[in-house]
Structure formats: structure tokens, C-alpha cells
Coordinates of C-alpha atoms and ligand atoms in Angstrom, one line a residue:
Chain K
M1 CA 44.3 150.4 86.3
P2 CA 47.9 151.5 85.4
A3 CA 50.6 149.0 86.5
I4 CA 54.0 150.0 87.8
T5 CA 57.1 147.9 87.9
F6 CA 59.6 148.3 90.8
I7 CA 63.1 146.9 90.4
H8 CA 64.9 146.1 93.6
P9 CA 68.6 146.6 94.1
D10 CA 69.1 142.8 93.8
G11 CA 67.5 142.9 90.3
K12 CA 64.2 141.2 91.4
S13 CA 61.1 143.1 90.3
D14 CA 57.6 143.6 91.6
R15 CA 54.6 144.6 89.5
V16 CA 52.0 146.8 91.3
E17 CA 48.5 147.4 90.2
T18 CA 47.5 151.0 91.1
A19 CA 44.3 152.8 91.9
G20 CA 43.3 156.0 90.2
G21 CA 44.5 159.3 91.7
E22 CA 47.0 157.9 94.3
S23 CA 50.7 158.6 94.3
V24 CA 53.3 156.0 93.4
M25 CA 54.4 156.0 97.1
Q26 CA 50.8 155.2 98.2
A27 CA 50.5 152.4 95.7
A28 CA 53.8 150.9 96.8
T29 CA 53.1 151.1 100.6
R30 CA 49.5 149.8 100.0
H31 CA 51.1 146.7 98.5
G32 CA 53.6 146.3 101.3
L33 CA 56.5 146.8 99.0
D34 CA 59.9 146.8 100.7
G35 CA 62.2 149.5 99.8
I36 CA 59.9 152.5 100.1
L37 CA 59.7 153.9 103.7
A38 CA 57.7 157.1 103.3
E39 CA 58.3 158.2 106.9
C40 CA 56.4 161.5 106.4
G41 CA 53.4 159.8 104.8
G42 CA 53.7 161.7 101.5
N43 CA 54.1 165.2 102.8
A44 CA 57.3 165.9 100.9
M45 CA 59.3 166.2 104.1
C46 CA 61.4 163.1 104.6
A47 CA 63.0 161.9 101.3
T48 CA 62.6 158.3 102.3
C49 CA 60.4 157.5 99.2
H50 CA 63.3 158.0 96.8
V51 CA 63.2 156.1 93.4
Y52 CA 65.3 156.2 90.2
V53 CA 63.1 156.6 87.2
D54 CA 63.8 154.4 84.1
E55 CA 65.5 156.7 81.5
S56 CA 62.8 156.1 78.9
W57 CA 60.1 157.4 81.3
L58 CA 61.8 160.4 82.8
A59 CA 60.5 163.0 80.3
R60 CA 57.0 161.7 80.6
L61 CA 56.7 162.5 84.3
P62 CA 55.3 165.8 85.6
A63 CA 58.1 168.3 86.4
M64 CA 59.3 168.5 90.0
A65 CA 58.6 171.3 92.4
D66 CA 61.3 173.2 94.2
D67 CA 60.7 171.5 97.5
E68 CA 61.1 168.0 95.9
D69 CA 64.3 169.2 94.3
A70 CA 65.7 170.5 97.6
L71 CA 64.8 167.3 99.5
L72 CA 66.4 165.1 96.9
D73 CA 69.8 166.6 97.9
G74 CA 69.3 164.8 101.2
T75 CA 68.5 161.3 100.1
A76 CA 70.4 158.5 101.8
A77 CA 71.4 156.8 98.5
E78 CA 73.2 159.0 95.9
R79 CA 71.1 161.4 94.0
R80 CA 71.1 160.8 90.2
P81 CA 69.6 162.8 87.3
T82 CA 66.8 160.2 87.4
S83 CA 66.0 160.6 91.1
R84 CA 62.4 161.5 92.1
L85 CA 60.4 161.3 95.3
S86 CA 57.6 158.7 94.7
C87 CA 55.1 160.6 96.9
Q88 CA 55.2 163.5 94.4
I89 CA 54.3 161.4 91.4
T90 CA 50.5 161.1 90.9
I91 CA 49.5 158.1 88.8
T92 CA 47.7 158.9 85.6
P93 CA 46.5 156.4 82.9
D94 CA 49.5 157.4 80.7
L95 CA 51.9 156.1 83.3
D96 CA 50.8 152.5 82.7
G97 CA 54.0 150.5 82.4
L98 CA 56.2 152.9 84.4
V99 CA 59.5 151.4 85.5
L100 CA 61.2 152.5 88.7
K101 CA 64.4 151.4 90.4
L102 CA 64.6 151.3 94.1
P103 CA 67.8 152.7 95.8
E104 CA 70.1 150.7 98.1
R105 CA 68.8 152.5 101.1
Q106 CA 66.2 155.1 102.2
V107 CA 67.8 156.2 105.5
Chain T
M1 CA 32.0 180.3 122.7
T2 CA 28.6 178.7 122.8
A3 CA 27.3 175.3 122.1
S4 CA 24.8 176.6 119.5
G5 CA 26.8 175.3 116.6
A6 CA 26.1 171.8 117.8
A7 CA 22.4 172.2 118.2
G8 CA 20.3 169.8 116.1
S9 CA 23.2 168.6 113.9
G10 CA 23.0 165.1 115.2
V11 CA 26.4 165.2 116.7
P12 CA 26.7 163.1 119.9
H13 CA 27.4 165.2 123.0
L14 CA 29.9 163.7 125.5
D15 CA 30.8 164.8 129.0
V16 CA 34.4 163.6 128.6
D17 CA 37.0 166.0 129.8
P18 CA 40.2 165.2 127.8
F19 CA 42.2 167.5 130.0
D20 CA 41.4 165.9 133.4
M21 CA 43.9 164.1 135.5
S22 CA 41.9 160.9 135.4
F23 CA 41.8 161.1 131.6
F24 CA 45.5 161.5 131.5
A25 CA 46.1 158.6 133.9
D26 CA 44.4 156.2 131.4
P27 CA 43.2 157.8 128.2
Y28 CA 42.5 154.6 126.3
P29 CA 39.0 153.8 127.3
A30 CA 38.0 157.4 126.7
H31 CA 39.7 157.4 123.3
E32 CA 37.6 154.4 122.4
L33 CA 34.5 156.0 123.6
L34 CA 35.3 159.2 121.6
R35 CA 36.0 157.1 118.4
E36 CA 33.0 154.9 118.7
A37 CA 30.5 157.7 119.6
G38 CA 30.7 159.0 116.0
P39 CA 33.0 160.5 113.4
V40 CA 32.5 164.0 115.0
V41 CA 31.6 164.5 118.6
Y42 CA 30.8 167.6 120.8
L43 CA 32.5 168.0 124.2
D44 CA 30.1 169.9 126.5
K45 CA 32.8 170.5 129.1
W46 CA 34.7 172.9 126.9
N47 CA 32.2 173.6 124.1
V48 CA 34.4 172.2 121.3
Y49 CA 34.0 169.6 118.6
G50 CA 36.2 166.6 118.6
V51 CA 37.5 164.1 116.1
A52 CA 39.1 160.9 117.2
R53 CA 39.0 158.6 114.2
Y54 CA 41.9 158.4 111.8
A55 CA 40.0 159.5 108.7
E56 CA 38.5 162.6 110.3
V57 CA 41.7 163.6 112.0
H58 CA 43.6 163.2 108.8
A59 CA 40.9 165.2 106.9
V60 CA 41.0 168.1 109.3
L61 CA 44.8 168.2 109.3
N62 CA 44.8 168.3 105.5
D63 CA 42.2 171.1 105.0
P64 CA 44.0 174.1 106.5
A65 CA 41.8 176.6 104.6
T66 CA 38.8 175.4 106.5
F67 CA 40.4 174.3 109.7
C68 CA 42.9 177.1 110.4
S69 CA 45.8 177.5 112.8
S70 CA 46.1 181.3 113.0
R71 CA 43.3 181.4 115.6
G72 CA 45.4 179.2 117.8
V73 CA 46.0 175.5 118.0
G74 CA 44.9 175.4 121.6
L75 CA 41.5 175.9 123.1
S76 CA 41.9 179.7 123.2
D77 CA 40.6 181.5 120.1
F78 CA 43.0 184.3 119.3
K79 CA 40.2 186.2 117.7
K80 CA 38.4 186.4 121.0
E81 CA 41.2 186.3 123.5
A82 CA 44.7 187.7 123.6
P83 CA 47.3 184.9 123.3
W84 CA 49.5 184.3 126.4
R85 CA 52.6 185.1 124.3
P86 CA 53.1 186.5 120.8
P87 CA 51.8 183.8 118.4
S88 CA 54.2 181.5 116.7
L89 CA 55.0 182.5 113.1
I90 CA 54.8 179.0 111.9
L91 CA 52.6 176.8 114.2
E92 CA 49.9 179.5 114.7
A93 CA 50.0 180.8 111.1
D94 CA 48.1 180.0 107.9
P95 CA 49.2 180.3 104.3
P96 CA 50.6 182.4 102.7
A97 CA 52.4 183.6 105.9
H98 CA 53.0 180.0 107.0
T99 CA 54.4 179.0 103.6
R100 CA 57.3 181.5 103.9
T101 CA 58.4 180.8 107.5
R102 CA 57.9 177.1 107.0
A103 CA 60.3 177.1 104.0
V104 CA 63.0 178.6 106.3
L105 CA 62.7 176.0 109.0
S106 CA 62.4 173.2 106.4
K107 CA 65.8 174.3 105.0
V108 CA 67.4 174.6 108.4
L109 CA 66.3 171.1 109.4
S110 CA 66.5 169.4 106.0
P111 CA 67.7 165.8 105.3
T112 CA 71.0 167.3 104.0
V113 CA 71.6 169.0 107.4
M114 CA 70.7 165.8 109.2
K115 CA 73.5 164.0 107.3
Q116 CA 75.9 166.6 108.7
V117 CA 74.9 166.3 112.3
R118 CA 74.4 162.5 112.3
D119 CA 77.8 161.5 113.6
R120 CA 77.7 164.0 116.4
F121 CA 74.3 162.8 117.5
A122 CA 75.4 159.2 117.4
E123 CA 78.6 159.8 119.4
A124 CA 76.6 161.5 122.1
A125 CA 74.3 158.5 122.2
E126 CA 77.3 156.2 122.7
A127 CA 78.5 158.5 125.5
R128 CA 75.1 158.3 127.2
V129 CA 75.2 154.5 127.1
D130 CA 78.7 154.6 128.6
A131 CA 77.3 156.6 131.5
L132 CA 74.3 154.4 131.9
L133 CA 76.4 151.2 132.0
Q134 CA 78.4 152.7 134.9
M135 CA 75.2 153.4 136.8
R136 CA 73.4 150.1 136.1
S137 CA 70.3 151.3 138.0
F138 CA 68.9 154.7 137.1
D139 CA 65.8 156.7 136.2
A140 CA 65.2 156.2 132.4
I141 CA 63.5 159.5 132.2
A142 CA 66.0 161.9 133.9
D143 CA 69.1 159.9 133.1
L144 CA 68.2 158.9 129.5
A145 CA 65.2 160.4 127.9
E146 CA 66.1 163.9 129.2
A147 CA 69.8 163.6 129.5
Y148 CA 70.4 162.5 125.9
P149 CA 68.5 165.3 124.1
L150 CA 69.9 167.8 126.6
S151 CA 73.4 166.7 125.7
I152 CA 72.9 167.3 122.0
F153 CA 70.0 169.6 121.0
P154 CA 70.9 172.8 122.8
D155 CA 74.4 172.6 121.3
A156 CA 72.9 171.9 117.9
L157 CA 70.8 175.0 118.3
G158 CA 73.9 177.0 119.4
L159 CA 72.7 177.9 122.9
K160 CA 74.9 179.2 125.6
P161 CA 75.7 176.8 128.4
E162 CA 74.1 179.0 131.1
G163 CA 70.4 178.9 131.8
R164 CA 69.6 175.7 129.9
E165 CA 67.6 174.5 133.0
H166 CA 64.8 176.8 131.7
L167 CA 64.3 174.8 128.5
I168 CA 62.2 171.9 129.7
P169 CA 60.1 174.1 132.1
Y170 CA 59.5 176.6 129.2
A171 CA 58.3 173.8 126.9
S172 CA 56.1 172.4 129.6
V173 CA 54.4 175.9 129.8
V174 CA 54.0 176.0 126.0
F175 CA 52.3 172.6 125.8
N176 CA 50.1 173.2 128.9
A177 CA 49.0 176.5 127.4
F178 CA 47.3 174.7 124.5
G179 CA 44.9 173.3 127.0
P180 CA 41.8 174.8 128.6
P181 CA 42.0 177.2 131.5
N182 CA 42.4 174.4 134.1
Q183 CA 44.9 174.4 136.9
L184 CA 47.7 173.0 134.8
R185 CA 47.4 175.9 132.3
Q186 CA 46.9 178.7 134.8
Q187 CA 49.7 177.6 137.1
A188 CA 52.1 177.1 134.2
I189 CA 51.5 180.5 132.8
E190 CA 51.6 182.2 136.3
R191 CA 55.1 180.7 136.8
S192 CA 56.3 181.3 133.2
A193 CA 58.0 184.8 133.5
P194 CA 61.6 183.7 134.2
H195 CA 61.4 181.0 131.5
Q196 CA 60.0 183.4 129.0
A197 CA 62.7 186.0 129.8
Y198 CA 65.4 183.3 129.3
V199 CA 64.0 182.2 126.0
A200 CA 63.5 185.7 124.6
E201 CA 67.1 186.4 125.3
Q202 CA 68.5 183.3 123.7
C203 CA 66.6 183.8 120.5
Q204 CA 68.7 186.9 119.7
R205 CA 71.3 186.6 117.0
E206 CA 74.2 187.5 119.2
N207 CA 73.4 184.7 121.7
L208 CA 73.5 181.9 119.1
A209 CA 76.7 180.2 118.2
P210 CA 77.8 180.2 114.5
G211 CA 76.9 177.1 112.6
G212 CA 74.0 176.1 114.8
F213 CA 70.3 175.8 113.8
G214 CA 69.6 179.2 115.5
A215 CA 72.3 181.0 113.5
C216 CA 71.1 179.3 110.3
I217 CA 67.7 180.8 110.9
H218 CA 69.2 184.3 111.4
A219 CA 71.3 183.9 108.3
Q220 CA 68.0 183.6 106.3
V221 CA 67.5 187.3 107.2
D222 CA 70.5 188.1 105.0
E223 CA 69.0 186.1 102.2
G224 CA 65.8 188.2 102.4
A225 CA 63.6 185.2 103.3
I226 CA 62.5 186.6 106.7
T227 CA 62.9 189.9 108.5
A228 CA 65.2 190.6 111.5
T229 CA 62.2 190.7 113.8
E230 CA 60.8 187.4 112.6
A231 CA 64.0 185.4 113.1
P232 CA 64.0 185.4 116.9
L233 CA 60.4 184.1 116.9
L234 CA 61.4 181.3 114.6
V235 CA 64.2 180.3 116.9
R236 CA 61.7 180.3 119.7
S237 CA 59.7 177.7 117.8
L238 CA 62.7 175.3 118.0
L239 CA 63.1 176.1 121.7
S240 CA 59.4 175.5 122.3
A241 CA 58.9 172.3 120.3
G242 CA 62.4 170.8 119.8
L243 CA 63.3 169.4 123.2
D244 CA 60.4 168.2 125.5
T245 CA 58.9 166.5 122.5
T246 CA 61.9 164.3 121.9
V247 CA 62.3 163.7 125.6
N248 CA 58.8 162.2 125.6
G249 CA 59.4 160.4 122.3
I250 CA 62.6 158.7 123.6
G251 CA 60.9 158.1 126.9
A252 CA 58.0 156.5 125.1
A253 CA 60.4 154.2 123.1
V254 CA 62.4 153.1 126.2
Y255 CA 59.1 152.5 128.1
C256 CA 57.8 150.4 125.3
L257 CA 61.0 148.4 124.9
A258 CA 61.2 147.8 128.6
R259 CA 57.6 146.6 128.8
F260 CA 57.7 144.4 125.7
P261 CA 60.9 142.3 126.0
D262 CA 60.1 140.3 122.8
Q263 CA 60.3 143.6 120.8
W264 CA 63.5 144.5 122.6
Q265 CA 64.9 141.1 121.6
R266 CA 63.9 141.7 117.9
L267 CA 65.7 145.0 118.0
R268 CA 68.8 143.5 119.5
D269 CA 68.8 140.8 116.8
D270 CA 68.5 143.4 114.0
L271 CA 69.8 146.9 114.8
T272 CA 68.4 148.3 111.5
L273 CA 65.0 148.1 113.2
A274 CA 65.9 151.0 115.6
R275 CA 64.4 153.7 113.5
G276 CA 61.2 151.8 113.1
A277 CA 61.1 151.0 116.8
F278 CA 61.2 154.7 117.6
E279 CA 58.6 155.6 115.0
E280 CA 56.2 152.9 116.3
A281 CA 56.7 154.3 119.8
V282 CA 55.6 157.7 118.5
R283 CA 52.5 156.1 117.0
F284 CA 51.8 153.9 120.0
E285 CA 52.3 156.5 122.8
S286 CA 51.7 159.7 120.7
P287 CA 53.9 162.1 122.9
V288 CA 51.9 165.0 121.4
Q289 CA 48.3 163.9 122.1
T290 CA 46.1 166.6 120.7
F291 CA 45.9 169.9 118.8
F292 CA 43.0 172.2 118.0
R293 CA 41.9 174.0 114.8
T294 CA 39.3 176.7 114.3
T295 CA 36.8 176.7 111.5
T296 CA 37.0 179.6 109.0
R297 CA 33.5 178.9 107.6
E298 CA 30.5 176.6 108.1
V299 CA 31.6 173.1 107.0
E300 CA 30.2 169.6 106.8
L301 CA 32.5 166.9 108.1
S302 CA 31.4 163.3 107.8
G303 CA 27.8 164.3 108.0
A304 CA 28.2 166.8 110.9
R305 CA 27.5 170.4 110.3
I306 CA 30.0 172.7 112.1
G307 CA 29.5 176.4 112.1
E308 CA 32.2 179.1 111.5
G309 CA 34.5 180.0 114.4
E310 CA 34.2 176.7 116.2
K311 CA 37.1 174.9 117.8
V312 CA 37.8 171.4 116.7
L313 CA 40.0 169.1 118.9
M314 CA 42.0 166.5 117.0
F315 CA 42.9 163.4 119.1
L316 CA 46.1 162.4 117.4
A317 CA 46.7 159.6 119.9
A318 CA 43.2 158.1 119.3
A319 CA 43.7 158.3 115.5
N320 CA 47.0 156.4 115.9
R321 CA 45.1 153.5 117.5
D322 CA 42.0 153.6 115.4
P323 CA 41.2 150.0 114.4
R324 CA 39.6 151.3 111.2
R325 CA 43.2 152.2 110.1
W326 CA 45.5 149.9 112.0
D327 CA 45.8 146.2 112.5
A328 CA 46.1 145.3 116.2
P329 CA 46.4 149.0 117.1
D330 CA 47.2 148.3 120.8
R331 CA 50.2 146.2 120.0
Y332 CA 53.7 147.7 119.9
D333 CA 55.3 146.1 116.9
I334 CA 58.6 147.5 115.8
T335 CA 58.3 146.1 112.3
R336 CA 54.9 147.7 111.7
R337 CA 54.4 149.9 108.6
T338 CA 53.8 153.1 110.4
S339 CA 53.8 155.4 107.4
G340 CA 50.7 157.6 107.7
H341 CA 50.5 157.8 111.5
V342 CA 49.7 161.3 112.7
G343 CA 52.0 161.4 115.8
F344 CA 53.9 164.2 113.9
G345 CA 50.7 165.6 112.4
S346 CA 50.0 165.6 108.7
G347 CA 49.7 168.2 105.9
I348 CA 51.3 171.6 105.8
H349 CA 52.0 171.8 109.6
M350 CA 53.4 168.3 109.9
C351 CA 56.3 168.5 112.3
V352 CA 59.1 170.4 110.7
G353 CA 61.5 168.8 113.3
Q354 CA 60.5 165.2 112.5
L355 CA 63.9 164.4 111.0
V356 CA 65.7 165.6 114.1
A357 CA 63.4 163.6 116.3
R358 CA 63.9 160.4 114.2
L359 CA 67.7 160.9 114.1
E360 CA 67.8 161.2 117.9
G361 CA 65.5 158.2 118.4
E362 CA 67.4 156.0 115.9
V363 CA 70.9 156.6 117.2
M364 CA 69.9 156.4 120.9
L365 CA 68.0 153.1 120.4
T366 CA 70.8 151.7 118.3
A367 CA 73.4 152.5 121.0
L368 CA 71.2 151.0 123.7
A369 CA 70.3 147.8 121.8
R370 CA 73.9 147.1 120.8
R371 CA 75.3 147.3 124.3
I372 CA 72.6 146.4 126.7
G373 CA 71.2 142.9 127.1
R374 CA 68.2 143.5 129.4
I375 CA 66.2 146.5 130.6
E376 CA 64.1 145.7 133.7
I377 CA 61.6 148.0 135.2
T378 CA 62.3 148.0 139.0
G379 CA 59.8 150.4 140.4
E380 CA 56.4 152.0 139.7
P381 CA 56.6 154.4 136.7
K382 CA 55.3 157.8 137.6
R383 CA 53.3 159.8 135.0
R384 CA 54.0 163.5 134.2
F385 CA 50.8 165.5 133.6
N386 CA 50.6 168.1 130.8
N387 CA 47.6 169.3 128.8
T388 CA 49.2 168.2 125.5
L389 CA 52.2 166.0 126.1
R390 CA 52.1 162.4 127.3
G391 CA 55.0 160.9 129.0
L392 CA 56.5 159.7 132.3
D393 CA 58.0 161.7 135.2
S394 CA 60.2 158.8 136.3
L395 CA 60.9 155.2 135.2
P396 CA 63.2 153.3 137.5
V397 CA 65.2 150.6 135.6
T398 CA 68.1 148.3 136.0
I399 CA 70.1 147.3 132.9
T400 CA 72.3 144.3 132.2
P401 CA 75.2 144.7 129.8
A402 CA 75.0 142.7 126.5
Ligands
HEM1 C1 58.9 162.9 118.9 C2 59.1 164.2 118.8 C3 58.1 165.2 118.2 C4 56.7 165.1 118.1 C5 55.8 163.9 118.5 C6 56.3 166.3 117.4 C7 54.9 166.5 117.1 C8 54.5 167.5 116.3 C9 53.2 167.7 115.8 C10 52.0 166.7 116.0 C11 53.1 168.8 115.0 C12 51.9 169.4 114.2 C13 51.3 170.6 114.8 C14 50.0 171.0 114.1 O1 49.6 170.4 113.2 O2 49.4 172.0 114.5 C15 54.4 169.4 115.1 C16 54.8 170.6 114.5 C17 56.0 171.2 114.8 N1 57.1 170.7 115.4 FE1 57.3 168.9 116.2 N2 57.3 167.1 117.2 C18 58.4 166.5 117.6 C19 59.7 167.0 117.6 C20 60.1 168.2 117.1 C21 61.4 168.7 117.0 C22 62.7 168.0 117.4 C23 61.3 170.0 116.6 C24 62.4 171.0 116.3 C25 63.7 170.7 116.1 C26 59.9 170.3 116.3 C27 59.4 171.5 115.9 C28 58.1 171.6 115.4 C29 57.6 172.9 114.8 C30 58.4 174.2 114.6 C31 56.3 172.6 114.4 C32 55.3 173.6 113.7 C33 55.3 173.3 112.2 C34 54.3 174.0 111.4 O3 53.4 174.6 112.0 O4 54.5 174.1 110.1 N3 59.2 169.2 116.7 N4 55.3 168.6 115.9
FES2 S1 57.0 160.2 101.7 FE1 58.2 161.6 102.7 S2 59.0 162.7 101.0 FE2 57.8 161.2 100.1

């Protein structure tokens, strides 16, 4: 099972064991992780599952679709080149060890 | 429509009428019956299948190729019966047509746009609380749940000041019309002509103020995203679904917070819980109770075989309190993780106005909780009856300043 590390704004981190086929957002909410709201439940409609991807991982993620790109313009915390919506990242075995930073706020 | 699709498939038949006054008065025992009877049930009264458990409701919502919307999301099957009004280009459409119109409304109501309107919505909420503090005793439906959205949403759309009294009656027709041909539906449609005329007129480009959501939809014609004949119908979607829903959503939240003073106190202690308090009210009360789909082929759903062209009724409200999915589902808990509730639907048709609704709910509850110490219910709440919407007609309260 691939594991993902979330780094909170205060620097603390959480390691989350994931199940096959789920999205990063689903794994995070299933573990009760604070910092990911996911108000739309993963339908790419709310931009409250925003994460910053660790630079070293950015190129290894699947490319983003146009709707994700458009939604990221509306995130509550600033959009950066490393910004992604965690509900749009499906976990695959090669993402084991992925490191994601949580933004200051989601709304 | 016949019951033949249900014959011999082992689906429990129930004689529950989910559009009956006694059902509306207290739907919870019937919701439990529907959920516990099986994953898929058959309702003999209207010859439709029903799903009331979270898993099946979620599954139906997320398989639009099998469970389509273009044959109507009410009981009426557009393939067999002429719709009471020209069908919605978004709600009552399937991909690929839906994909195109949906993209337009998603852009008009995006998170970026919400950032721009946020301050205006918040100021109007403060102004509403000023007025309520003057009154002290008032009807939390008319003076709060209706007055607040009315003070902000028609302006955000860019509607003229005249004729706005048609808005809530029009929406009430739309949501009654999803139901079966009972008295609520028949009477609503019979009396709908003046409201329909008003709405048709307001959807025209020249009647929508620049900068509003309505004008933004029409501007998409210039971008080539939609045609000039489609734009008014997309404006109509916001007039149909954008006001009465939030009235019932805010009404639900205030009713919950007035009934559960411990949750009100938690909110007062931490105003950042306002958005969650609203969202939990949408789960708990489910202002939009039900929607239908129509099967495009024979399908097996959780062991039940459903034929082609059958109507399937999704009990969103029952799914939102399914103990298989939620801990203590009958408790209103403003810190609950509500992500995944189906009060706004799920999948490709999930409410395109959800960000507007949450913004209104959040700023209104924040303003209330900051300046009001206590909300006391001072009279018997009266229910408003509608085939799809759940909410109150009146809720007499007295407030004490913080
Ligand atoms: C608390 C308030 C609201 C609730 C509970 C609610 C509920 C829903 C639900 C359950 C659906 C899914 C319909 C389906 O799957 O067939 C939906 C769709 C829709 N809602 Fe809302 N809604 C709310 C507020 C709004 C607002 C404020 C607007 C407009 C500004 C809006 C516009 C729409 C539209 C246009 C659709 C159709 C979307 C599509 O078919 O792709 N709603 N809503
Ligand atoms: S959960 Fe809403 S956009 Fe990801």
C-alpha cells in the first residue's frame, strides 16, 4: 500500500497509508486528516482539497485537466506552480512516498 | 408505466407514498423503512423503483449513462409525456449536451467569482442581523431565511427590482412539478402562468444588469460556448434553483441551531465552524429531498434487475442519514466531516450553485452567531409542503443580543 506524507502549515507531518484506486483526497479524509475539506466530495467543483506538491514529485503526477486548472484559480490560499487538487490525483503504486504540503486555508 | 419491470426480481414492494402529506410531516420512520426493506425497493403507488441507502443513491448518481436525466428528473417520463415547460438544458440533459452547458454555469459560479462577491454577501448578512436585532421577535423563515437570499441573490443575478415577488412562487412550481400528478403538482402548474411569464421575460439579455450572473451567461454566447437561444434557458436554471433552495438551506440551519442550543454555543465559541454548521444542516435536513432518474437499459443494481425505461427515485435525505455511512446520523453535529453527503447530489449533475449556497450560509450564520446570544423558538413551527423541497413555512423566534 503506497504511503503519502502530508506536511501541515506548522511543519508537523502525517503519514497516511492508502488503499488502491482511491484519490489522495479520499485517503486523507478517510484518515480524518485536518486541512483537507473536500466540500464537493471529490467532484472537482469546490477547490477545498488544495495541496502543494513537493517539487521533486511534481513531474511524476498525471497531468491536470482543464477543469482542475480553472478551479485552482479560485483556491482560498495562493495558487503556486505546485498547486493541485488532491481529489484529482489517483493513487498508484509508483506514488509511494509522495510528499504534499497543506495550504494555510481551504476556504 | 407498468410494474412489469419489478415482477419476479425479488425487489420488495412497498405501499409508501413519498409524496403524501403525512410522509412530509414526518419522513424519518418511512425513510428507515425504505432503507431497511432492501437496497432497491419498488413503490407500487407510483410504479417506480426507489433507492434510500447511501451506497445505491451514490451509485445511481454516478452512473449517468445508465440512469439518465434527459427523460426528466421528476416522475414524468419526457419520452412518454410532454414536459410542463421546455426542459432544462443542464438539469434535464445528458452528456455530451450537458457537458457543454455545465461548463458555462461552472465558470459563471466558480470559486474565483465567489471571492469577488463574498464581501457583498457578508455585508448584506450584517445588515440583516441589524434589522433582526431591531425586531427581537420575528419569523425566522420570512424575516431571515427568505429575506436574506432575497436581499442578495436577485441582485447578484442582475434582475430588475420589479416583479421579484414571482421568484419564490416560480421555484415552488418547479420543485412541485418533479413530483407525481398529485394535488400539489396539479395546482402548482395550473397557477404557474404569471410566474412563467415573468421568468421568461427576465431571462432575456436586455433585462439583466451588466456584471451579474445572468449577463455573464449571455456573454458566453459571444465566446461561442452557447447559442443566443440557449442563454435565456440557462439563466432560467438559476432562477429556478438558486433561491428557494438556499431559503430552505438557511431555514434548515437556523431551525437546527435553535433546536440544538449546545451546537449554537459551539458555533458562538468558534465562528470558523459556521460553514460546517451550514453544510451539516444541508445533510441533516436535506432541503432537496429527492430526484428521479430513468434507466437507459436493463441494469442490475445491488442484485435487483431493473428494466429499460424505468423511473428510479433517489431518496437523498434518507441516504444522508443512512447508518451504514454515518455515525449517529440523527445527530446535528457542526463539527462532523460531512464530505460525501448527497444533499447537493453527486457526480456530473452535483449542484452547480453549491458555492453560492455555502457562501450565503456561511456569512449568514457567522453574522448571527457573532451578534446574537440566544435564539428561542416561541411558537409552533409550521411546515411548508412541496413535492421535492423540505422546509418550514414559519418559525417564530425571539433573539437575545450577544
Ligand atoms: C442549499 C441549497 C441548494 C441545494 C440543497 C441544492 C441541491 C441540488 C441538487 C441535489 C442538485 C442535483 C440534481 C440532480 O442530480 O439531478 C442540484 C443541481 C443544480 N443546482 Fe442546486 N442546490 C442548492 C442551491 C443552488 C443554487 C444557489 C443554485 C444557483 C445559483 C443552484 C443551481 C443548480 C443547478 C443549475 C443544478 C443543475 C446542475 C446539473 O444538472 O449539472 N442550486 N442542486
Ligand atoms: S473535493 Fe472538491 S474539488 Fe476536490
